[in-house]
Amino acid sequence: MAEVADASEGVQADESAVELGGYQQELKRTLGSFQVFAISFAFISVAVGIFGTYDDVLRNAGPVGLWLWPVAAVGQTLVALVVAQLAARIPLSGSSYQWASRLANPKIGWGFGWLTFCYLAIGVVAVDDALASQAFMPLFGMQPDEGTARMITLVVLLIQAVLTVASTRIVSMINSTAVGLEVVLVLVLGVALIIAVAVTGDGATANLASRGVTLNASNYFGVGGGLMAAMIMGLATLVGFDAAANLAEEAKDPYRSVPRAIVGSVVAAGLLGMLFLIALTVAIKDIPRITASDSPVAAIMRDQLGPVMERVLLAAISFAFFGAGMVVMAACSRIVFAMSRDARFPAHQLMRRVSPRTHTPIPATILIFVMGVVLMVALPGAALLKLITASTILPALTYGLTIVLYLAVRRRLDRRKGAFNLGRFELPVAICALVWSAVSLFVLVAPAEALVPVLIVVGLILAGGLFFLGLLIFDRETLETEPGDVRVSRP
């Protein structure tokens, strides 16, 4: 009886978290602790991230560039700890949008929400385009072709939209399966590669300190140089851990499950990624040949384990890509829903609607699908690539601003009993996280080729600014009031 009473109290506390925010509970709470973790881990998708960026590391910094991965992992863990502190206090869909709106003011919150929306909307296209060109087409022996890749991407977007609309439970089931498969894949492949190298002698631990084809490269250690560019693998992969916070209103016991998922996903991805990178690098037989390959990870698998294992890898990676793309779409639809129910997003009356049957925001999900279609159809290859590159800058900017927000309001935050809390370590962790965020943002914008992506980010901010200006002129009250309150102290 006591267990039933505790469970009942937990459900009531989950519901009251939304009610204190001034909303009704419209989204269905179906996500358990592992499923919440799987959402953040699937968004990060360490195997997908390494699969898509390892070639850049080899070309820019050589195999030795892998040692920047643990640096990025530690830095992103610090950021995740700060984000978790906020998620433990305001468990509402919209994450940083809600935090900034309620702890600073709605105008600042709108800016956080717009940046997050832009990042996630582009991220869906980035993941699915990579799925088509880097995993699905090689799996079936299809020759590289941009038109074919775009058609496959459109089909994948449609399937993801249908599943995301159908049920949050379906999304969580697919992601849980993808996460389990990815963890097993990384561990098994890592061990298999080490065994293969030990048995055949093809490979070398010396690879871990090799600069490879960059041995005589100029400006290797300079600002924006080759070594700095290798940091992008970690920065582009170990992001999106706050996806669990975007689905907080669908999580059970969100005060604890969401913060733990945020931090745990980064730590798990960092450790698994490091093991996988070491195994991959040691297993390289011919560094110049592998560096020149379109898919170095698949080439290493083929060399060491044969073509059958390469196919298995590509099939598993394709599924992981699919799961990651679906999580990004779900998270983006929730930020649209969260802003729309506050009347702070274009066509908000439509975008705030939640299906009474599926308990999912169908119009918001369809919007993400339509935007993906427009980007794939309208943008030429070079422009699409620049847009995708710009999406790596947006989360770094948002995380940095989130940490600034936390430092500004931390003294007036309540400590909820049983919720995630850093205690006396919160200030040093937040300061270190802020320094790291500044460094990571500099790494992303310093290279000369980052100019166009930076301009794209500025353009997206200005585009949102026009809508924001319209709200200020025609509906100022919307940007000056909140639907309700949450359990935080006010000055």
Coordinates of C-alpha atoms in Angstrom, one line a residue:
M1 CA 0.0 0.0 0.0
A2 CA 2.9 2.3 0.8
E3 CA 4.4 1.7 -2.7
V4 CA 1.0 2.5 -4.3
A5 CA 0.8 5.7 -2.2
D6 CA 4.3 6.8 -3.2
A7 CA 3.6 6.1 -6.9
S8 CA 0.4 8.2 -6.6
E9 CA 2.2 11.0 -5.0
G10 CA 4.9 10.9 -7.7
V11 CA 2.3 11.1 -10.4
Q12 CA 0.6 14.1 -8.7
A13 CA 4.0 15.8 -8.3
D14 CA 4.6 15.3 -12.0
E15 CA 1.3 16.7 -13.0
S16 CA 1.7 19.7 -10.6
A17 CA 5.0 20.6 -12.3
V18 CA 3.0 21.4 -15.4
E19 CA 0.2 23.1 -13.6
L20 CA 2.5 25.3 -11.7
G21 CA 3.8 26.4 -15.1
G22 CA 0.3 27.7 -15.8
Y23 CA -0.6 24.9 -18.3
Q24 CA -2.8 21.8 -18.4
Q25 CA -1.2 18.4 -18.8
E26 CA -1.8 17.7 -22.5
L27 CA 1.2 15.5 -23.3
K28 CA 1.0 12.0 -22.0
R29 CA 3.7 10.9 -19.4
T30 CA 4.9 7.6 -20.9
L31 CA 8.7 7.9 -20.6
G32 CA 10.5 6.0 -17.9
S33 CA 14.0 6.7 -16.7
F34 CA 15.8 4.6 -19.3
Q35 CA 13.6 5.9 -22.1
V36 CA 14.4 9.5 -21.0
F37 CA 18.1 8.6 -21.0
A38 CA 17.8 7.0 -24.4
I39 CA 16.3 10.2 -25.8
S40 CA 19.4 12.2 -24.9
F41 CA 21.9 9.4 -25.8
A42 CA 20.2 8.8 -29.1
F43 CA 20.4 12.5 -29.9
I44 CA 24.1 12.5 -29.2
S45 CA 24.6 9.1 -30.9
V46 CA 28.3 8.6 -30.5
A47 CA 28.6 6.0 -33.2
V48 CA 26.8 8.3 -35.7
G49 CA 28.9 11.3 -34.7
I50 CA 32.2 9.4 -35.0
F51 CA 31.1 7.8 -38.3
G52 CA 30.3 11.2 -39.7
T53 CA 33.4 13.2 -38.5
Y54 CA 36.3 10.8 -38.1
D55 CA 37.4 11.6 -41.7
D56 CA 37.7 15.3 -40.9
V57 CA 40.0 14.4 -37.9
L58 CA 42.2 12.3 -40.1
R59 CA 42.4 15.0 -42.8
N60 CA 42.9 18.0 -40.6
A61 CA 44.9 16.7 -37.6
G62 CA 45.8 13.1 -38.3
P63 CA 45.0 10.2 -36.0
V64 CA 46.5 12.0 -33.0
G65 CA 43.6 14.3 -33.2
L66 CA 41.5 11.7 -31.4
W67 CA 43.0 12.9 -28.1
L68 CA 40.9 16.1 -28.3
W69 CA 37.8 13.9 -27.8
P70 CA 38.2 13.5 -24.0
V71 CA 38.9 17.2 -23.7
A72 CA 35.5 17.9 -25.4
A73 CA 33.9 15.2 -23.3
V74 CA 35.0 16.7 -20.1
G75 CA 34.0 20.2 -21.2
Q76 CA 30.5 19.1 -22.4
T77 CA 30.0 17.2 -19.2
L78 CA 30.5 20.4 -17.2
V79 CA 27.9 22.1 -19.4
A80 CA 25.5 19.2 -18.9
L81 CA 25.8 19.5 -15.2
V82 CA 24.7 23.1 -15.3
V83 CA 21.9 22.3 -17.7
A84 CA 20.8 19.5 -15.4
Q85 CA 20.5 22.0 -12.5
L86 CA 17.9 24.0 -14.4
A87 CA 16.1 20.9 -15.7
A88 CA 15.7 19.8 -12.1
R89 CA 13.8 22.9 -11.2
I90 CA 11.6 23.7 -14.2
P91 CA 10.6 20.4 -15.9
L92 CA 8.6 21.9 -18.8
S93 CA 8.7 21.2 -22.5
G94 CA 10.8 23.8 -24.2
S95 CA 13.9 23.5 -21.9
S96 CA 16.0 26.6 -22.2
Y97 CA 13.1 28.7 -23.5
Q98 CA 11.1 28.0 -20.4
W99 CA 14.1 28.5 -18.1
A100 CA 15.1 31.9 -19.5
S101 CA 11.4 33.1 -19.8
R102 CA 10.8 32.4 -16.1
L103 CA 14.1 33.1 -14.5
A104 CA 15.0 36.2 -16.6
N105 CA 12.1 37.5 -18.6
P106 CA 9.9 36.3 -21.6
K107 CA 11.8 38.4 -24.1
I108 CA 15.1 36.8 -23.3
G109 CA 13.3 33.4 -23.2
W110 CA 12.0 34.0 -26.7
G111 CA 15.6 34.4 -27.9
F112 CA 16.6 31.1 -26.3
G113 CA 13.7 29.4 -27.9
W114 CA 14.4 30.7 -31.3
L115 CA 18.0 29.7 -31.3
T116 CA 17.0 26.2 -30.1
F117 CA 14.4 25.9 -32.8
C118 CA 16.8 26.9 -35.6
Y119 CA 19.4 24.4 -34.4
L120 CA 17.0 21.5 -34.1
A121 CA 15.2 22.2 -37.4
I122 CA 18.5 22.2 -39.3
G123 CA 19.7 19.2 -37.2
V124 CA 16.9 17.0 -38.5
V125 CA 18.0 17.6 -42.1
A126 CA 21.7 17.2 -41.2
V127 CA 21.2 13.8 -39.5
D128 CA 18.9 12.4 -42.2
D129 CA 21.1 13.7 -45.1
A130 CA 24.1 12.0 -43.5
L131 CA 22.0 8.8 -43.0
A132 CA 21.2 8.7 -46.7
S133 CA 24.7 9.6 -48.1
Q134 CA 27.0 8.0 -45.6
A135 CA 25.2 4.9 -44.4
F136 CA 22.2 3.8 -46.4
M137 CA 23.6 4.2 -49.9
P138 CA 27.0 2.5 -49.1
L139 CA 25.0 -0.3 -47.4
F140 CA 23.2 -1.1 -50.6
G141 CA 26.2 -0.5 -52.9
M142 CA 24.7 2.7 -54.4
Q143 CA 27.1 5.1 -56.1
P144 CA 27.4 8.6 -54.5
D145 CA 24.8 10.8 -56.0
E146 CA 23.4 14.0 -54.5
G147 CA 20.0 13.7 -56.1
T148 CA 19.5 10.1 -54.9
A149 CA 20.6 11.0 -51.4
R150 CA 18.1 13.8 -51.3
M151 CA 15.2 11.6 -52.4
I152 CA 16.2 9.1 -49.7
T153 CA 16.3 11.9 -47.1
L154 CA 12.8 13.0 -48.0
V155 CA 11.5 9.5 -47.6
V156 CA 13.2 9.2 -44.2
L157 CA 11.8 12.5 -43.1
L158 CA 8.3 11.4 -44.0
I159 CA 8.6 8.1 -42.1
Q160 CA 10.0 9.8 -39.0
A161 CA 7.2 12.4 -39.1
V162 CA 4.5 9.7 -39.2
L163 CA 6.0 7.8 -36.3
T164 CA 6.6 10.9 -34.2
V165 CA 3.0 12.0 -34.7
A166 CA 1.7 8.5 -34.0
S167 CA 3.0 8.1 -30.5
T168 CA 5.8 9.3 -28.1
R169 CA 5.9 5.7 -26.9
I170 CA 6.8 4.5 -30.5
V171 CA 9.6 7.1 -30.6
S172 CA 10.9 6.0 -27.2
M173 CA 10.8 2.3 -28.2
I174 CA 12.7 2.9 -31.4
N175 CA 15.2 5.0 -29.6
S176 CA 15.7 2.6 -26.7
T177 CA 16.4 -0.2 -29.3
A178 CA 18.8 2.1 -31.2
V179 CA 20.6 3.0 -28.0
G180 CA 20.9 -0.7 -26.9
L181 CA 22.1 -1.7 -30.4
E182 CA 24.6 1.2 -30.5
V183 CA 26.2 0.4 -27.2
V184 CA 26.6 -3.2 -28.1
L185 CA 27.9 -2.3 -31.5
V186 CA 30.5 0.1 -30.2
L187 CA 31.7 -2.4 -27.5
V188 CA 31.7 -5.4 -29.7
L189 CA 33.4 -3.7 -32.6
G190 CA 36.0 -2.1 -30.3
V191 CA 36.9 -5.5 -28.8
A192 CA 36.8 -7.2 -32.2
L193 CA 39.2 -4.7 -33.7
I194 CA 41.7 -5.0 -30.9
I195 CA 41.6 -8.8 -31.2
A196 CA 42.0 -8.6 -34.9
V197 CA 45.1 -6.3 -34.6
A198 CA 46.6 -8.6 -31.9
V199 CA 46.1 -11.7 -34.1
T200 CA 47.2 -10.4 -37.5
G201 CA 49.6 -7.7 -36.5
D202 CA 48.0 -5.3 -39.0
G203 CA 47.7 -2.0 -37.2
A204 CA 49.9 -0.2 -34.6
T205 CA 49.6 1.6 -31.3
A206 CA 52.0 4.1 -32.9
N207 CA 49.0 5.4 -34.8
L208 CA 47.7 7.0 -31.6
A209 CA 50.5 9.6 -31.8
S210 CA 50.7 9.9 -35.6
R211 CA 50.0 13.1 -37.5
G212 CA 49.3 11.1 -40.6
V213 CA 49.0 13.1 -43.8
T214 CA 49.2 16.3 -41.9
L215 CA 52.9 15.8 -40.9
N216 CA 54.2 18.7 -42.9
A217 CA 51.0 20.8 -42.9
S218 CA 51.4 24.5 -42.3
N219 CA 49.5 26.3 -39.5
Y220 CA 48.9 22.9 -37.8
F221 CA 49.1 24.3 -34.3
G222 CA 47.8 27.8 -35.2
V223 CA 44.4 29.4 -34.5
G224 CA 41.9 27.8 -36.8
G225 CA 44.6 25.3 -37.8
G226 CA 44.4 21.5 -38.3
L227 CA 44.7 20.5 -34.7
M228 CA 42.1 22.9 -33.5
A229 CA 39.7 21.6 -36.3
A230 CA 39.9 18.1 -34.8
M231 CA 38.0 19.4 -31.7
I232 CA 34.9 19.7 -33.9
M233 CA 34.4 15.9 -33.8
G234 CA 33.7 16.1 -30.1
L235 CA 31.8 19.4 -30.3
A236 CA 29.6 18.3 -33.1
T237 CA 28.8 14.9 -31.5
L238 CA 28.5 15.6 -27.8
V239 CA 25.5 17.9 -28.1
G240 CA 21.8 17.6 -27.8
F241 CA 22.0 16.0 -24.3
D242 CA 19.2 18.5 -23.3
A243 CA 16.8 16.7 -25.6
A244 CA 15.4 14.9 -22.5
A245 CA 14.5 18.4 -21.1
N246 CA 12.5 19.2 -24.2
L247 CA 10.3 16.2 -23.5
A248 CA 10.2 16.7 -19.7
E249 CA 6.4 16.9 -19.7
E250 CA 6.2 13.4 -21.1
A251 CA 8.7 12.0 -18.5
K252 CA 7.8 10.2 -15.3
D253 CA 9.5 11.8 -12.2
P254 CA 11.1 14.5 -14.3
Y255 CA 12.8 16.3 -11.4
R256 CA 15.2 13.3 -11.2
S257 CA 15.0 11.3 -14.4
V258 CA 15.6 14.2 -16.8
P259 CA 18.7 15.7 -15.0
R260 CA 20.2 12.2 -14.7
A261 CA 19.6 11.5 -18.4
I262 CA 21.3 14.8 -19.4
V263 CA 24.5 14.1 -17.4
G264 CA 24.5 10.3 -17.9
S265 CA 24.2 10.5 -21.6
V266 CA 27.2 12.7 -22.0
V267 CA 29.4 10.7 -19.7
A268 CA 28.3 7.4 -21.3
A269 CA 28.9 8.8 -24.8
G270 CA 32.3 10.2 -23.9
L271 CA 33.6 7.0 -22.5
L272 CA 32.2 4.8 -25.3
G273 CA 33.4 7.2 -27.9
M274 CA 36.9 7.2 -26.5
L275 CA 37.2 3.4 -26.5
F276 CA 35.8 3.2 -30.0
L277 CA 38.2 5.9 -31.3
I278 CA 41.3 4.2 -29.8
A279 CA 40.2 0.8 -31.3
L280 CA 39.6 2.4 -34.7
T281 CA 42.9 4.3 -34.7
V282 CA 45.0 1.3 -33.6
A283 CA 43.4 -0.8 -36.3
I284 CA 44.4 1.5 -39.2
K285 CA 46.6 -0.4 -41.6
D286 CA 47.4 2.3 -44.1
I287 CA 46.9 5.9 -42.8
P288 CA 47.1 7.7 -46.2
R289 CA 44.6 5.3 -47.8
I290 CA 42.2 5.3 -45.0
T291 CA 42.4 9.1 -44.8
A292 CA 41.5 9.4 -48.5
S293 CA 38.5 7.1 -48.0
D294 CA 35.0 8.6 -48.2
S295 CA 34.1 6.5 -45.1
P296 CA 37.2 5.7 -43.0
V297 CA 35.3 3.9 -40.3
A298 CA 33.7 1.5 -42.8
A299 CA 37.0 1.0 -44.5
I300 CA 38.8 0.1 -41.3
M301 CA 36.0 -2.4 -40.6
R302 CA 36.4 -3.9 -44.0
D303 CA 40.2 -4.2 -43.7
Q304 CA 40.2 -5.8 -40.3
L305 CA 36.9 -7.8 -40.1
G306 CA 35.9 -8.3 -43.7
P307 CA 33.0 -7.1 -45.9
V308 CA 30.3 -8.9 -44.0
M309 CA 31.1 -7.0 -40.8
E310 CA 31.2 -3.8 -42.8
R311 CA 27.6 -4.4 -43.9
V312 CA 26.6 -5.2 -40.3
L313 CA 28.2 -1.9 -39.2
L314 CA 26.4 0.1 -41.9
A315 CA 23.0 -1.5 -41.1
A316 CA 23.4 -0.7 -37.4
I317 CA 24.7 2.8 -38.1
S318 CA 21.7 3.4 -40.5
F319 CA 19.3 2.4 -37.6
A320 CA 21.2 4.7 -35.2
F321 CA 21.0 7.6 -37.6
F322 CA 17.2 7.0 -38.0
G323 CA 16.7 7.0 -34.3
A324 CA 18.8 10.1 -33.8
G325 CA 16.9 12.0 -36.5
M326 CA 13.5 11.0 -35.0
V327 CA 14.6 12.3 -31.6
V328 CA 15.7 15.6 -33.1
M329 CA 12.3 15.9 -34.8
A330 CA 10.4 15.2 -31.6
A331 CA 12.5 17.6 -29.6
C332 CA 12.1 20.4 -32.2
S333 CA 8.3 19.8 -32.3
R334 CA 8.2 20.3 -28.6
I335 CA 10.0 23.6 -28.6
V336 CA 7.5 24.8 -31.3
F337 CA 4.6 23.5 -29.1
A338 CA 6.0 25.2 -26.0
M339 CA 6.5 28.6 -27.6
S340 CA 3.1 28.3 -29.4
R341 CA 1.1 27.7 -26.3
D342 CA 2.5 31.0 -25.0
A343 CA 1.6 32.7 -28.4
R344 CA 5.2 33.4 -29.2
F345 CA 5.6 31.4 -32.4
P346 CA 4.3 32.0 -35.9
A347 CA 0.8 30.4 -36.5
H348 CA 0.8 29.7 -32.7
Q349 CA -3.0 28.9 -32.6
L350 CA -2.3 26.0 -35.0
M351 CA 1.1 24.9 -33.7
R352 CA -0.1 24.6 -30.1
R353 CA -2.7 21.9 -30.9
V354 CA -2.2 18.5 -29.3
S355 CA -4.1 15.5 -30.7
P356 CA -6.5 14.1 -28.1
R357 CA -5.9 10.6 -29.5
T358 CA -2.1 10.4 -29.8
H359 CA -1.3 13.2 -27.3
T360 CA 1.4 14.5 -29.6
P361 CA 1.7 18.0 -31.2
I362 CA 0.8 17.0 -34.8
P363 CA 0.9 20.5 -36.5
A364 CA 4.3 21.3 -34.9
T365 CA 5.7 18.0 -36.1
I366 CA 4.4 18.5 -39.6
L367 CA 6.0 21.9 -39.6
I368 CA 9.4 20.4 -39.0
F369 CA 8.8 17.9 -41.8
V370 CA 7.8 20.6 -44.2
M371 CA 10.9 22.7 -43.4
G372 CA 13.1 19.7 -44.0
V373 CA 11.5 19.2 -47.4
V374 CA 11.9 22.8 -48.3
L375 CA 15.6 22.8 -47.3
M376 CA 16.3 19.6 -49.3
V377 CA 14.5 20.8 -52.4
A378 CA 15.5 24.5 -52.4
L379 CA 19.1 24.6 -51.4
P380 CA 22.0 23.5 -53.6
G381 CA 24.6 21.1 -52.2
A382 CA 27.1 23.8 -51.2
A383 CA 24.5 26.0 -49.5
L384 CA 23.0 23.0 -47.6
L385 CA 26.5 22.0 -46.4
K386 CA 27.1 25.5 -45.1
L387 CA 23.7 25.5 -43.3
I388 CA 24.5 22.2 -41.7
T389 CA 27.9 23.5 -40.5
A390 CA 26.1 26.5 -39.0
S391 CA 24.1 24.1 -36.9
T392 CA 27.2 23.2 -34.9
I393 CA 27.6 26.8 -33.8
L394 CA 24.0 27.3 -32.6
P395 CA 24.1 24.8 -29.7
A396 CA 27.5 26.1 -28.4
L397 CA 26.0 29.6 -28.4
T398 CA 22.8 28.4 -26.6
Y399 CA 24.7 26.4 -24.0
G400 CA 27.0 29.4 -23.3
L401 CA 24.0 31.7 -22.8
T402 CA 22.2 29.1 -20.6
I403 CA 25.3 29.0 -18.3
V404 CA 25.3 32.8 -18.1
L405 CA 21.6 32.6 -17.2
Y406 CA 22.3 30.1 -14.4
L407 CA 25.1 32.1 -12.9
A408 CA 22.8 35.2 -12.9
V409 CA 19.9 33.5 -11.1
R410 CA 21.4 30.7 -9.1
R411 CA 21.1 32.5 -5.7
R412 CA 17.3 32.6 -6.0
L413 CA 16.7 29.1 -7.1
D414 CA 14.9 26.7 -4.7
R415 CA 16.4 23.3 -3.8
R416 CA 13.6 20.8 -4.3
K417 CA 14.0 17.8 -2.0
G418 CA 15.1 14.7 -3.9
A419 CA 15.9 16.6 -7.1
F420 CA 19.3 16.7 -8.8
N421 CA 21.6 19.2 -7.1
L422 CA 25.3 19.9 -7.2
G423 CA 25.3 21.5 -3.8
R424 CA 28.5 23.4 -3.0
F425 CA 30.1 22.4 -6.3
E426 CA 27.6 24.3 -8.4
L427 CA 29.5 27.6 -8.6
P428 CA 33.0 26.2 -9.6
V429 CA 31.3 23.8 -12.1
A430 CA 29.3 26.6 -13.7
I431 CA 32.4 28.9 -14.0
C432 CA 34.4 26.1 -15.6
A433 CA 31.5 25.3 -17.9
L434 CA 31.3 29.0 -19.0
V435 CA 35.0 29.1 -19.7
W436 CA 34.7 25.9 -21.7
S437 CA 31.7 27.3 -23.7
A438 CA 33.7 30.3 -24.7
V439 CA 36.6 28.2 -25.8
S440 CA 34.4 25.8 -27.8
L441 CA 32.6 28.7 -29.5
F442 CA 35.9 30.2 -30.5
V443 CA 37.0 26.9 -31.9
L444 CA 33.9 26.7 -34.1
V445 CA 34.1 30.3 -35.5
A446 CA 37.9 30.7 -35.7
P447 CA 38.6 28.8 -39.0
A448 CA 38.3 31.0 -42.2
E449 CA 35.8 28.6 -43.7
A450 CA 33.5 29.3 -40.8
L451 CA 32.7 32.8 -42.1
V452 CA 29.7 31.7 -44.2
P453 CA 28.2 29.5 -41.4
V454 CA 28.6 32.4 -39.0
L455 CA 26.8 34.7 -41.4
I456 CA 24.0 32.1 -41.7
V457 CA 23.6 32.1 -37.9
V458 CA 23.4 35.9 -37.9
G459 CA 20.8 35.7 -40.7
L460 CA 18.7 33.2 -38.7
I461 CA 18.8 35.5 -35.7
L462 CA 17.8 38.5 -37.7
A463 CA 14.9 36.5 -39.3
G464 CA 13.6 35.6 -35.9
G465 CA 14.2 39.2 -34.8
L466 CA 11.6 40.4 -37.4
F467 CA 8.9 38.2 -35.8
F468 CA 10.0 39.3 -32.3
L469 CA 9.7 43.0 -33.4
G470 CA 6.2 42.3 -34.7
L471 CA 5.3 40.9 -31.3
L472 CA 6.7 43.9 -29.5
I473 CA 4.7 46.3 -31.8
F474 CA 1.4 44.4 -32.1
D475 CA 1.2 42.1 -29.1
R476 CA 3.6 43.4 -26.4
E477 CA 1.6 41.8 -23.6
T478 CA 2.5 38.3 -24.9
L479 CA 6.2 39.1 -24.2
E480 CA 5.6 40.5 -20.8
T481 CA 3.5 37.9 -19.0
E482 CA 3.9 34.2 -18.2
P483 CA 1.0 31.7 -18.0
G484 CA 1.9 30.7 -14.5
D485 CA 4.7 30.3 -12.0
V486 CA 7.1 27.5 -10.9
R487 CA 8.8 26.6 -7.7
V488 CA 11.7 29.1 -7.8
S489 CA 12.4 32.0 -5.5
R490 CA 11.8 35.5 -6.7
P491 CA 13.8 38.5 -5.6

